[in-house]
PDB file of C-alpha atoms in Angstrom:
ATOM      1  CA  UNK A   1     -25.904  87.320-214.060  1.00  0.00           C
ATOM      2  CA  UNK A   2     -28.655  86.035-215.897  1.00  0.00           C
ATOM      3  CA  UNK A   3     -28.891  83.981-219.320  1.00  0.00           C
ATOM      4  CA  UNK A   4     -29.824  86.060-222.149  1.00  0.00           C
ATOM      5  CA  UNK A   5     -32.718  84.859-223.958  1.00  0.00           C
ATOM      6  CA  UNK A   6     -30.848  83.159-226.642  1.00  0.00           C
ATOM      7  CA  UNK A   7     -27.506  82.768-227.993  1.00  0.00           C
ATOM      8  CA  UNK A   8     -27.535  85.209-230.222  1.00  0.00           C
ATOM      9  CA  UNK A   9     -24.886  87.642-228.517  1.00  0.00           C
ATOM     10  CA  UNK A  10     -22.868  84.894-228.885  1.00  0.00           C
ATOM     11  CA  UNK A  11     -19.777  85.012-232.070  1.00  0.00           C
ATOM     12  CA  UNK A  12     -16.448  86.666-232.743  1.00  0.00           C
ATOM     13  CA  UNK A  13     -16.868  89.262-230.171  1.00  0.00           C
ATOM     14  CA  UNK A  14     -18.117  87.091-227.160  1.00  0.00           C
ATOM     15  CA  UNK A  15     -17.003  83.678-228.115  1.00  0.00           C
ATOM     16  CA  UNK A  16     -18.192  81.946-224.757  1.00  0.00           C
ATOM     17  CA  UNK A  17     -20.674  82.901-221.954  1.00  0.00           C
ATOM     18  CA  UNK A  18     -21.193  81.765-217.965  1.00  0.00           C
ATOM     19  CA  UNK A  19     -24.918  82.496-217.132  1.00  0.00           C
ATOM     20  CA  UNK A  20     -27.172  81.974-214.799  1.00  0.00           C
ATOM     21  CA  UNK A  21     -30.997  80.558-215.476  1.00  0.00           C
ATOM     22  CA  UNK A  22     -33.868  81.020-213.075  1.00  0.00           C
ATOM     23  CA  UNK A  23     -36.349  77.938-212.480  1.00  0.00           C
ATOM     24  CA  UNK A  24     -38.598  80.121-214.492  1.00  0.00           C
ATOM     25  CA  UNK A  25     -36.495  80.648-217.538  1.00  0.00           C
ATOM     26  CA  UNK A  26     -36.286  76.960-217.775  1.00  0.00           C
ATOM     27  CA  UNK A  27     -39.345  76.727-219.396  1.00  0.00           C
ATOM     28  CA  UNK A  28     -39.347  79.737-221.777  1.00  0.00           C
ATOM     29  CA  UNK A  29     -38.866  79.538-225.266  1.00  0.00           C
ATOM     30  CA  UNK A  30     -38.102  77.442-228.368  1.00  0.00           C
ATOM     31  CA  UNK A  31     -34.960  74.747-229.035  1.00  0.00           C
ATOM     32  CA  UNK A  32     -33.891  73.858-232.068  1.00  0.00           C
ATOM     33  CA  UNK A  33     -31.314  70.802-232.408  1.00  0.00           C
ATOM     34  CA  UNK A  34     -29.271  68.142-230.223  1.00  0.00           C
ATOM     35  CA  UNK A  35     -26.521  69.107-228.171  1.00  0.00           C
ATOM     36  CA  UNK A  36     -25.316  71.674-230.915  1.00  0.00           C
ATOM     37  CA  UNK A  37     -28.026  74.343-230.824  1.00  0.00           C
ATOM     38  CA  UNK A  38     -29.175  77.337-233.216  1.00  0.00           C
ATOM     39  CA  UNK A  39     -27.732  80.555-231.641  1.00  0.00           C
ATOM     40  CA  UNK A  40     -31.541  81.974-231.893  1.00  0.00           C
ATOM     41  CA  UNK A  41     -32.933  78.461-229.336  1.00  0.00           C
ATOM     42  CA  UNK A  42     -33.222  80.054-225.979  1.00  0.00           C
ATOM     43  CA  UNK A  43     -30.235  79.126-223.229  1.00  0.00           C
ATOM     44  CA  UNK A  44     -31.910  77.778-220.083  1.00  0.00           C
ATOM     45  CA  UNK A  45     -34.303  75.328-222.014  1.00  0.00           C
ATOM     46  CA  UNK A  46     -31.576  74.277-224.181  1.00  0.00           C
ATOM     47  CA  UNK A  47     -29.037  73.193-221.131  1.00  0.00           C
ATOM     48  CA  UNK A  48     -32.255  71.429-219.555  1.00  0.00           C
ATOM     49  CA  UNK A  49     -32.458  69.237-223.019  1.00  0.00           C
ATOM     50  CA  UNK A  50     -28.684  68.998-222.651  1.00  0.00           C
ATOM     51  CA  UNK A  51     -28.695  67.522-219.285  1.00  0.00           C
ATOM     52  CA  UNK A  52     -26.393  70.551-218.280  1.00  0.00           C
ATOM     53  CA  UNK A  53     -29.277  71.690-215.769  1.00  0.00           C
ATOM     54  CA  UNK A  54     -32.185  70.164-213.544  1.00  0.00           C
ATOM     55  CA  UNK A  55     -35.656  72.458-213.994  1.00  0.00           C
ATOM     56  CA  UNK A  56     -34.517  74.332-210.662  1.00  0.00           C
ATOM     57  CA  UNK A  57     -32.344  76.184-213.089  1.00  0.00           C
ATOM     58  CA  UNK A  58     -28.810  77.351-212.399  1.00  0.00           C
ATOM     59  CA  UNK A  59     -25.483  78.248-213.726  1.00  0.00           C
ATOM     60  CA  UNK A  60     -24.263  77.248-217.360  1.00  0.00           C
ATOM     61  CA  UNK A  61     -21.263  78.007-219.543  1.00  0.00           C
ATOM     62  CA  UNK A  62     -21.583  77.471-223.540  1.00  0.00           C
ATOM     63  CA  UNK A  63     -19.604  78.364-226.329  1.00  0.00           C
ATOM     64  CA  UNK A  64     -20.014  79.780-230.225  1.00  0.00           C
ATOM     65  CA  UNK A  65     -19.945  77.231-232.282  1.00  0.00           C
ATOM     66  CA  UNK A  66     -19.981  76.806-236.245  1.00  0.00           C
ATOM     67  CA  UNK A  67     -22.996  76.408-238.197  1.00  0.00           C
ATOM     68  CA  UNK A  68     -24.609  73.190-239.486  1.00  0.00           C
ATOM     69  CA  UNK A  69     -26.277  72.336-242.899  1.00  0.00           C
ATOM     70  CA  UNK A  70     -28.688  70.286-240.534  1.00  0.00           C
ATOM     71  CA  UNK A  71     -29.972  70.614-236.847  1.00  0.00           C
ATOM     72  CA  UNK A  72     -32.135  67.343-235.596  1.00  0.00           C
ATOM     73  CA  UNK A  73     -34.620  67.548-232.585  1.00  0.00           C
ATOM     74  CA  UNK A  74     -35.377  65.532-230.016  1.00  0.00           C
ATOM     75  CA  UNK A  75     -36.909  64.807-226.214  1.00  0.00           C
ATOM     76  CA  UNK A  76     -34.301  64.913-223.655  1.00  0.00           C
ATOM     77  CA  UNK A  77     -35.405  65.636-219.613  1.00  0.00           C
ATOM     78  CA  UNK A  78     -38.548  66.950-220.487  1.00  0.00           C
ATOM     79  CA  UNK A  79     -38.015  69.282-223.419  1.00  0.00           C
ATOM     80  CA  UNK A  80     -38.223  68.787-227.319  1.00  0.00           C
ATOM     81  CA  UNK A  81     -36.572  70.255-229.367  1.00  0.00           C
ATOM     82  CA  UNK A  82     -37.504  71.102-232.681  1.00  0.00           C
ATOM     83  CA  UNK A  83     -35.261  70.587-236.259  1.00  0.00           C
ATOM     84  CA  UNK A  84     -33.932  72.930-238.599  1.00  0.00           C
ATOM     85  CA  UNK A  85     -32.327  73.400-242.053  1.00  0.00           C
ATOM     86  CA  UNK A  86     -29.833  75.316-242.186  1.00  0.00           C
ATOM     87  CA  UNK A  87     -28.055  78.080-239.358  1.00  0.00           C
ATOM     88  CA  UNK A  88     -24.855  80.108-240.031  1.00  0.00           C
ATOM     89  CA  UNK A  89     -24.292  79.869-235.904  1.00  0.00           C
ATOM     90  CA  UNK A  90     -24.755  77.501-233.285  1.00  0.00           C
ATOM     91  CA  UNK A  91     -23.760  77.017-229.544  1.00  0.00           C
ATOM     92  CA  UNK A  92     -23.042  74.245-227.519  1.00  0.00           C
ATOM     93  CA  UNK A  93     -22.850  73.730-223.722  1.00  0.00           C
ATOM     94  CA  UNK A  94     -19.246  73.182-222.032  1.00  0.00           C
ATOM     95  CA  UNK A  95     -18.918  70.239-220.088  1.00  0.00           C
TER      96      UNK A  95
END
């Protein structure tokens, strides 16, 4: 089915997620950090920085992950991502 538009259904409950992102979703919404992401950063864009996608879209599996003190942004495959202080939850892509 397809990706929500961030990760923020992801946690305790529903610690991992296999999604599906249209070519269109690949350009909607904001990123914030570098292969560890802010669970609010929206999916598709977020495996497009991570090299998990191409912009045609497709499937993607991630995973909760902890919270950092510190989230750094950068340009990877055509999307930058932004930084951030502070998140109590992230989410990161499984390989």
């Amino acid at each position: 089915y397809g990706c929500p538009s961030s990760g923020a259904s992801l946690g305790s409950s529903r610690p991992s997620l296999t999604c599906r992102c249209s070519a269109a979703a690949m350009s909607e919404g904001s990123v914030w950090g570098n292969e560890t992401y802010t669970t609010d950063s929206a999916i598709c864009p977020a495996a497009l920085h991570a090299g998990r996608l191409g912009p045609e879209g497709g499937v993607v599996s991630l995973r909760a992950a902890a919270g950092k003190s510190r989230y750094r942004g950068s340009k990877a495959h055509g999307v930058a991502s932004g930084d951030w202080g502070s998140y109590p939850n992230s989410f990161e892509f499984v390989k």
